[in-house]
PDB file of C-alpha atoms in Angstrom:
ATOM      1  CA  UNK A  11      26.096-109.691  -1.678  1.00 49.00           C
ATOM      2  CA  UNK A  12      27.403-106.208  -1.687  1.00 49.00           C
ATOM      3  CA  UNK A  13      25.809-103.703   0.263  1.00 50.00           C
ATOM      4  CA  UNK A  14      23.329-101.515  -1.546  1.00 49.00           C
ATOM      5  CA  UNK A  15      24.197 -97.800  -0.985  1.00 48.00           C
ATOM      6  CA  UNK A  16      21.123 -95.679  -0.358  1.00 48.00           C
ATOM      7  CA  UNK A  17      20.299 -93.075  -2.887  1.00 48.00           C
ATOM      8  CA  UNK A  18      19.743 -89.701  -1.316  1.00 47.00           C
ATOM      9  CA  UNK A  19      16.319 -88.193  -1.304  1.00 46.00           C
ATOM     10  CA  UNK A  20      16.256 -84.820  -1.958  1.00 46.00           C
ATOM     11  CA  UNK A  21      14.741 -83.020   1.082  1.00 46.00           C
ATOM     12  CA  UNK A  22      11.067 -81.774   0.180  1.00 45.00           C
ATOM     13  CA  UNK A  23       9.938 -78.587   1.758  1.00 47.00           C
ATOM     14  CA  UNK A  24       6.406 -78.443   2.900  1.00 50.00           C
ATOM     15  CA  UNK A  25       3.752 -76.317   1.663  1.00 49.00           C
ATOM     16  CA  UNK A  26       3.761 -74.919   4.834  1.00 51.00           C
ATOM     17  CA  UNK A  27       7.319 -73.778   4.494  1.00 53.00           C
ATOM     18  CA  UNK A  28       6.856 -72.800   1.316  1.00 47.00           C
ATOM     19  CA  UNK A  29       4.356 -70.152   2.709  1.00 54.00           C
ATOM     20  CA  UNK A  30       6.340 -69.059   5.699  1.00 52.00           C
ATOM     21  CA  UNK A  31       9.096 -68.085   3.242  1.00 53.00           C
ATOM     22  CA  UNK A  32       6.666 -65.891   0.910  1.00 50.00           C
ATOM     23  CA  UNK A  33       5.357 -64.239   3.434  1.00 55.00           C
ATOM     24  CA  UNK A  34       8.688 -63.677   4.994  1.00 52.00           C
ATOM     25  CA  UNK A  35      10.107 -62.314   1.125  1.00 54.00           C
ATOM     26  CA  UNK A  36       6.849 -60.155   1.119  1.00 56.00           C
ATOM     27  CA  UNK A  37       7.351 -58.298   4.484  1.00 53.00           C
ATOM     28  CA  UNK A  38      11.080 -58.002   3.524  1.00 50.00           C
ATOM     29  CA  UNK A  39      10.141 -56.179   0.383  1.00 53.00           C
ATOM     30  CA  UNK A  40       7.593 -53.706   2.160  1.00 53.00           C
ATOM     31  CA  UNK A  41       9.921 -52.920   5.043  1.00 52.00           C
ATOM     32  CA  UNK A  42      12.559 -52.259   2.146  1.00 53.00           C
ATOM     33  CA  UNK A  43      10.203 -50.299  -0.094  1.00 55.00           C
ATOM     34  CA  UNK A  44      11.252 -46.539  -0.813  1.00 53.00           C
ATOM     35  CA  UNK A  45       9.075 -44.630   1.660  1.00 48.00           C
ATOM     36  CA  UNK A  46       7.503 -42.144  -1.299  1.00 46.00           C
ATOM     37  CA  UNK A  47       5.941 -46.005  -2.503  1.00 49.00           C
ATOM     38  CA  UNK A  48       4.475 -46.906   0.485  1.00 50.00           C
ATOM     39  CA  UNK A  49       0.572 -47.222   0.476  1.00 50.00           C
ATOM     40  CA  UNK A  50      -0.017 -44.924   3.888  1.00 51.00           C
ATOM     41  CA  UNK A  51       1.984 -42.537   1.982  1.00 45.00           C
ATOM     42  CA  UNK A  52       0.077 -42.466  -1.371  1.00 48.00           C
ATOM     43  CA  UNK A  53      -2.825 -42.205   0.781  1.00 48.00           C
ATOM     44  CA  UNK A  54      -2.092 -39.332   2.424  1.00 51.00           C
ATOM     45  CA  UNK A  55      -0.777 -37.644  -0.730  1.00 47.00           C
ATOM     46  CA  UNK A  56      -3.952 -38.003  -2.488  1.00 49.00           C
ATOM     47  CA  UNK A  57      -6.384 -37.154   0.361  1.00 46.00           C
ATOM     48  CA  UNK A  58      -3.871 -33.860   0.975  1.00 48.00           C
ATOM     49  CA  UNK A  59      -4.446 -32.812  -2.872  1.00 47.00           C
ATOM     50  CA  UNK A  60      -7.968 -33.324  -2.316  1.00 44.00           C
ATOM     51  CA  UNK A  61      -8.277 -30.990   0.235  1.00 48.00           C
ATOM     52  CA  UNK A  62      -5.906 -28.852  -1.624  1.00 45.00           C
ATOM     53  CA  UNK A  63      -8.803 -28.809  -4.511  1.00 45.00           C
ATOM     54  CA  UNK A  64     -11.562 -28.299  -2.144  1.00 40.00           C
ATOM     55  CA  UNK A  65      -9.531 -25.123  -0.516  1.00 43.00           C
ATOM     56  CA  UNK A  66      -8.677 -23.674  -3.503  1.00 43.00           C
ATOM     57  CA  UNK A  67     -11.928 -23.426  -4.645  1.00 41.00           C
ATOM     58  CA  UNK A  68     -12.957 -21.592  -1.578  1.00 37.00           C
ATOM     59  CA  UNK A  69     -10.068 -19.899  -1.283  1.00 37.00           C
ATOM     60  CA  UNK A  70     -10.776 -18.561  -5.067  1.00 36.00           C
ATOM     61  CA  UNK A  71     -14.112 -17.332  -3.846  1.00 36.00           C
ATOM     62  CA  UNK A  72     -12.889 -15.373  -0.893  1.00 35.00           C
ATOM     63  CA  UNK A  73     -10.178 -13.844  -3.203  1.00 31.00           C
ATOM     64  CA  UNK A  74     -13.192 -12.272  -5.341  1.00 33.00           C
ATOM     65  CA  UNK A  75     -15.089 -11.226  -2.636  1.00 30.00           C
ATOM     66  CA  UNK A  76     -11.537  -9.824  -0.898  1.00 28.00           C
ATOM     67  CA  UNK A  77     -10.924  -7.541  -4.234  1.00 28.00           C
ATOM     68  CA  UNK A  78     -14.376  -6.300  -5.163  1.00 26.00           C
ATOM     69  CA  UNK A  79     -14.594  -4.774  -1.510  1.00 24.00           C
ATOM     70  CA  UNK A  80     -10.593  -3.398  -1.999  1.00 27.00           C
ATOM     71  CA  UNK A  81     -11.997  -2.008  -5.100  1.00 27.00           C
ATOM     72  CA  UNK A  82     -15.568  -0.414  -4.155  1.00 30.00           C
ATOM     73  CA  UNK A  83     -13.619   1.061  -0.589  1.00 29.00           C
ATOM     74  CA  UNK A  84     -12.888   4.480  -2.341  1.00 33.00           C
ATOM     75  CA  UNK A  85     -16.243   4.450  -3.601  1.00 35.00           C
ATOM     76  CA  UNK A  86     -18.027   4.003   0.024  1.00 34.00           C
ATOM     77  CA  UNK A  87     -14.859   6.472   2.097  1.00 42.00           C
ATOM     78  CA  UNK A  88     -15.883   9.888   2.749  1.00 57.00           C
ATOM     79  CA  UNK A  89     -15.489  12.847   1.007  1.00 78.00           C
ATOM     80  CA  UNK A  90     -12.225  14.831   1.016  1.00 85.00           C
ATOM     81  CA  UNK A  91     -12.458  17.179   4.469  1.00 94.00           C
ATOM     82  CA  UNK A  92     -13.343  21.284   3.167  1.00 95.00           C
ATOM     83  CA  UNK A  93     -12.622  24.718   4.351  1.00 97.00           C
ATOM     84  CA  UNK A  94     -11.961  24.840   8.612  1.00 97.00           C
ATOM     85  CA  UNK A  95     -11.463  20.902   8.579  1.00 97.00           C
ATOM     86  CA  UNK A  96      -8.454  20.369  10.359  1.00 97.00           C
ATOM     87  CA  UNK A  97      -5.694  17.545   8.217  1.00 97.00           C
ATOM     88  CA  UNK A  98      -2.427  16.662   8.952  1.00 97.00           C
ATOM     89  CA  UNK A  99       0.520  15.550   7.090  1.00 97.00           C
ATOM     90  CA  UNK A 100       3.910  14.852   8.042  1.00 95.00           C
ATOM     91  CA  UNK A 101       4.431  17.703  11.091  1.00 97.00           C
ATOM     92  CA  UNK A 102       2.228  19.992   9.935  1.00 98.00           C
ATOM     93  CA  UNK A 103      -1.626  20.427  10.971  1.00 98.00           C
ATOM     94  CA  UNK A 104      -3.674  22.697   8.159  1.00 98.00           C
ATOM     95  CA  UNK A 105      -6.883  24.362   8.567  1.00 98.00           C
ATOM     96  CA  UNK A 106      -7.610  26.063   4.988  1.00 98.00           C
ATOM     97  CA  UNK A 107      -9.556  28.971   6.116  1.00 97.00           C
ATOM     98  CA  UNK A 108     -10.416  30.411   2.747  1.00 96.00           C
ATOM     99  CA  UNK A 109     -10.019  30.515  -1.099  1.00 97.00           C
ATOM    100  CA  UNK A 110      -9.276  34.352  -2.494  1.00 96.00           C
ATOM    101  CA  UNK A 111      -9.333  35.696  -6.252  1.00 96.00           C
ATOM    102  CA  UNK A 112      -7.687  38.975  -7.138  1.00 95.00           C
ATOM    103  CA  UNK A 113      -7.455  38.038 -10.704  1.00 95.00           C
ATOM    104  CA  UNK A 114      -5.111  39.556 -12.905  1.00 96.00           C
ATOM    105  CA  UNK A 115      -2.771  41.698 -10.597  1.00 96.00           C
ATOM    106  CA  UNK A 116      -1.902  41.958  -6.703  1.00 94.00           C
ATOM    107  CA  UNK A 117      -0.532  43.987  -4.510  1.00 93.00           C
ATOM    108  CA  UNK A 118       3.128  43.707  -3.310  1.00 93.00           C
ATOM    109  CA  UNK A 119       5.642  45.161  -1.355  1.00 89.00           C
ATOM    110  CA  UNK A 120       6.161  49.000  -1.075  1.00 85.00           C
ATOM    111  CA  UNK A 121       3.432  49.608  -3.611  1.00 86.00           C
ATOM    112  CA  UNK A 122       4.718  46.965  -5.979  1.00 92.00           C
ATOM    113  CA  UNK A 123       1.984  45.156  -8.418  1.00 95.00           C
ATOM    114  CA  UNK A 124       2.426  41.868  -9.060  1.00 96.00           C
ATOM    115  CA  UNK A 125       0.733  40.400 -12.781  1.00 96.00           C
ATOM    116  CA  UNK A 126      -0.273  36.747 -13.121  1.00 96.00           C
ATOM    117  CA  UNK A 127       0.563  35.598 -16.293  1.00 96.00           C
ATOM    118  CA  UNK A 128      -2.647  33.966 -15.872  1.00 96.00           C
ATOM    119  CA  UNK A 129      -4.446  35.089 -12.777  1.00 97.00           C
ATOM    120  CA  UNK A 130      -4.193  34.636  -8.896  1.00 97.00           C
ATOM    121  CA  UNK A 131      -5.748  32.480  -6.450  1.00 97.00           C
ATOM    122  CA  UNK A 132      -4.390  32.621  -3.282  1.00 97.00           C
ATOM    123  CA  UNK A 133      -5.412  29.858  -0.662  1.00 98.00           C
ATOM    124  CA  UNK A 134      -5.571  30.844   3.023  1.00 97.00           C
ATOM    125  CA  UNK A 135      -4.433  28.560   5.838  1.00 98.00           C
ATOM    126  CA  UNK A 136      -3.608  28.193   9.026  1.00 98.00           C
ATOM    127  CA  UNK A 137      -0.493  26.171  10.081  1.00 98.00           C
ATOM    128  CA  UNK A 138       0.523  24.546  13.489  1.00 98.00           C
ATOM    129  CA  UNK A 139       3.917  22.393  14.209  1.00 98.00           C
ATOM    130  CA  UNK A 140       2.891  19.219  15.348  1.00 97.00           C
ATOM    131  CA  UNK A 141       6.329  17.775  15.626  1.00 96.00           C
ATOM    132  CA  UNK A 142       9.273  18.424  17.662  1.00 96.00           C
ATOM    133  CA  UNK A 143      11.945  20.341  15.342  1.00 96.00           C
ATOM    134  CA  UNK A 144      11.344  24.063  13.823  1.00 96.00           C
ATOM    135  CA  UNK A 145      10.095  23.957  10.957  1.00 95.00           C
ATOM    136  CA  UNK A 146       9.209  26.713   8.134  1.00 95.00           C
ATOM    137  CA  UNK A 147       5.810  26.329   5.384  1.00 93.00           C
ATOM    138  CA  UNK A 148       7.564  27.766   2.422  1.00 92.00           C
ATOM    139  CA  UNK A 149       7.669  24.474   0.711  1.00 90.00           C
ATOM    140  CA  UNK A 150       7.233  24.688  -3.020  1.00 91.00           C
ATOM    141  CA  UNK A 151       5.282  21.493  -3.327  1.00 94.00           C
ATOM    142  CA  UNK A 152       1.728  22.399  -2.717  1.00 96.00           C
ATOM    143  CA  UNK A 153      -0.776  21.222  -5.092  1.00 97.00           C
ATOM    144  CA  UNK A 154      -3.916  23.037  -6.304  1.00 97.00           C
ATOM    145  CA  UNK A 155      -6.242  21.527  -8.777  1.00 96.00           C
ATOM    146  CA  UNK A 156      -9.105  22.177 -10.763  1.00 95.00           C
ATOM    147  CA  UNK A 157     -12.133  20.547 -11.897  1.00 94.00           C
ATOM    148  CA  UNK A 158     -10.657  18.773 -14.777  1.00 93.00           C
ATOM    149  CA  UNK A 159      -7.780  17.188 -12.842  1.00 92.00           C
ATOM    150  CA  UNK A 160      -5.360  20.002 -13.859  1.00 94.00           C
ATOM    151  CA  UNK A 161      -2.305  20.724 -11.673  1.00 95.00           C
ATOM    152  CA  UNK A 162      -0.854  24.252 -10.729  1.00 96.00           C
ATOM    153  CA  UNK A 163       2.158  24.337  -8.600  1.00 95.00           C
ATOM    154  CA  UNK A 164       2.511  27.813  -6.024  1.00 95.00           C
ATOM    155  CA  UNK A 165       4.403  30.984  -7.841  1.00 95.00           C
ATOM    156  CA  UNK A 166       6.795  32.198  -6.974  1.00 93.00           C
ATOM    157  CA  UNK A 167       5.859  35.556  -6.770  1.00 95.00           C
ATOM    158  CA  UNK A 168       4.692  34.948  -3.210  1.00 94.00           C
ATOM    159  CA  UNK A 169       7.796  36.627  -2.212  1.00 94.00           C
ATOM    160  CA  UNK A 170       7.032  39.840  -3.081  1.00 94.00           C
ATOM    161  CA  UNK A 171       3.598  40.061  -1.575  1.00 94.00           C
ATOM    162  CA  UNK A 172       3.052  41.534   1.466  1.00 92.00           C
ATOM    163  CA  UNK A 173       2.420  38.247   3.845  1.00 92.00           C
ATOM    164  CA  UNK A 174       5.757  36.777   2.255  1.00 94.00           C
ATOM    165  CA  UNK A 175       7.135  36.790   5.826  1.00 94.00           C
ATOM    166  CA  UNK A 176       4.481  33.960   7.328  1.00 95.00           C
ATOM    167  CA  UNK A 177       5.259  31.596   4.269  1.00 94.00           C
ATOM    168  CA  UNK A 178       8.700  31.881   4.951  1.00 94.00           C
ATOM    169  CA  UNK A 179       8.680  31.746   8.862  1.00 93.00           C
ATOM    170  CA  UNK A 180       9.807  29.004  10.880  1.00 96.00           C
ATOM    171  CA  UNK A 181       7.605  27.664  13.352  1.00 97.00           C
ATOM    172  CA  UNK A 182       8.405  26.457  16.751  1.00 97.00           C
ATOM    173  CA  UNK A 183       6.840  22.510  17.705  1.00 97.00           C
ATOM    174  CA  UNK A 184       3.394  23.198  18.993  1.00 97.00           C
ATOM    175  CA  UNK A 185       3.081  26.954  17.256  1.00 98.00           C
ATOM    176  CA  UNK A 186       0.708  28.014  15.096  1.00 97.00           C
ATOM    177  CA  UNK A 187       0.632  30.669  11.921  1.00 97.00           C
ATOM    178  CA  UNK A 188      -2.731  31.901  10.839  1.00 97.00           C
ATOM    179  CA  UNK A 189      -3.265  33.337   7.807  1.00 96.00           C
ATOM    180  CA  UNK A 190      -0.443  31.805   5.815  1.00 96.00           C
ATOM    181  CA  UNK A 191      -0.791  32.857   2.116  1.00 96.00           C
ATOM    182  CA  UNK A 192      -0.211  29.635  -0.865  1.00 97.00           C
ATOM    183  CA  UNK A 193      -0.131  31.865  -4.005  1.00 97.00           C
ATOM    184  CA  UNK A 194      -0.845  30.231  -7.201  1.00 97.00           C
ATOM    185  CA  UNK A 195      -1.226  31.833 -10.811  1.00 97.00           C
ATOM    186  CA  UNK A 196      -3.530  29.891 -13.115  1.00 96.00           C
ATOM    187  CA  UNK A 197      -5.560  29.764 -16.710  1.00 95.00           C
ATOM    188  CA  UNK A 198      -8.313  32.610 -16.655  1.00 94.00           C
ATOM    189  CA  UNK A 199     -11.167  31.060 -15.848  1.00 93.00           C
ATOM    190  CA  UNK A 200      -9.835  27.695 -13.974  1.00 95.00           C
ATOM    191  CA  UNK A 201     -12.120  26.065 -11.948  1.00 96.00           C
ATOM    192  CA  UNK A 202     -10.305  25.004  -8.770  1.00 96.00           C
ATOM    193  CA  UNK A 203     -11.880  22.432  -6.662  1.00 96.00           C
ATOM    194  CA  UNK A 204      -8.851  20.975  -4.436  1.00 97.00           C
ATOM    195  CA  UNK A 205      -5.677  21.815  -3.010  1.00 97.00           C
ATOM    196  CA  UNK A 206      -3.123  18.826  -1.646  1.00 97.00           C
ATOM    197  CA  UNK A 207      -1.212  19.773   1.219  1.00 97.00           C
ATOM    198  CA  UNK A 208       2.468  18.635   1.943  1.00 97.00           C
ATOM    199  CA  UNK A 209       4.664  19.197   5.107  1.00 95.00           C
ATOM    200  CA  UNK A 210       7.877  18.205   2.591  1.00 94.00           C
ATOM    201  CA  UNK A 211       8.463  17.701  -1.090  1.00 94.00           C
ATOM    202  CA  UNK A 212       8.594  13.482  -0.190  1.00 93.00           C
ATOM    203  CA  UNK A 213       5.418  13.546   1.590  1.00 94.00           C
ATOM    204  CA  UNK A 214       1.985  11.944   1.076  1.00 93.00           C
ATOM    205  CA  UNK A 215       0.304  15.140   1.150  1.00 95.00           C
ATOM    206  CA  UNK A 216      -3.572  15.799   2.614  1.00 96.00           C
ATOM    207  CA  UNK A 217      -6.252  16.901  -0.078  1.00 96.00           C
ATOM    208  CA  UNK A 218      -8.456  19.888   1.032  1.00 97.00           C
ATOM    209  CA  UNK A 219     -11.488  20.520  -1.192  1.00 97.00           C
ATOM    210  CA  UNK A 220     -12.074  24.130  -1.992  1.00 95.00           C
ATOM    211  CA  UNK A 221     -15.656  24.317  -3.282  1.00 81.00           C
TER     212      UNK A 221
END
């Protein structure tokens, strides 16, 4: 009798197994996972935008509170500094020592009369070098103003007047000129209430209230 030859049995793989291999598929996949998938990541993304939320709403607050007291600090500063207040700006230190009127003419040089087309106002002031080159006042970009927000550059008629020679002198660093004459002709009848004081056409300029 011919020998019988065994028919293979397929190899069966335990339920064990089975597991081991799932498991092993599963931790494969994780460790292989894009790292913008992972859970720690999602996590963290969400509980940062959270907080993002939270802070913005806070942060919204302190933003209001931030621009209402930007907005009311002109409101609560102090009043523009007045005649004998000393103000600087650029080099220059200014004490405005009076406010003058002569109206429709003034005297000039050698018996000359100078006519506003307007009339004159002539601001007084006294003015030291604070910095450490020469420098002279005659700048042309002196402000006065009057109670309605008007603005009246100086004249140019200061020249001819008789204290011409202190708005044109130069003064030394740490030297003073008293008396210095800003000449301005103006509407009859204008109201002035400030003058802004510059050491150069490009500065900020220093306002001086007059009345």
């Amino acid at each position: 009798m011919p020998d019988q030859q065994a028919t293979p049995t397929p190899d069966l793989t335990s339920t064990k197994d089975v597991r081991a291999q799932a498991n092993a598929g599963e931790a494969h996949s994780k460790a292989t996972r894009p790292w913008f998938k992972k859970k720690r990541f999602i996590l963290s993304v969400a509980v940062i935008f959270v907080m993002a939320i939270v802070w913005g709403g806070h942060g919204r607050g302190d933003m209001g509170t931030s621009q209402a007291t930007v907005t009311n600090a002109p409101q609560l500063g102090a009043a523009a500094p007045g005649i004998g207040t000393k103000v600087r700006d650029g080099d220059f230190e200014f004490v405005v020592t009076g406010v003058e009127h002569p109206g429709k003419t003034l005297a000039g040089k050698v018996g000359e009369t100078l006519t506003a087309h307007g009339e004159f106002v002539i601001v007084l002031v006294n003015i030291t070098n604070i910095g450490k080159q020469e420098q002279a006042p005659n700048c042309s970009c002196q402000i006065l103003l009057n109670d309605k927000g008007q603005m009246f550059g100086p004249s140019s008629a200061i020249l001819r007047t008789k204290d011409a020679l202190k708005f044109v002198q130069v003064i030394p660093p740490g030297h003073t000129v008293n008396g210095v004459p800003l000449l301005f002709d103006v509407a009859p009848g204008t109201n002035v209430v400030n003058i802004e004081l510059h050491d150069s056409p490009v500065s900020h300029g220093v306002n001086v209230k007059l009345s």
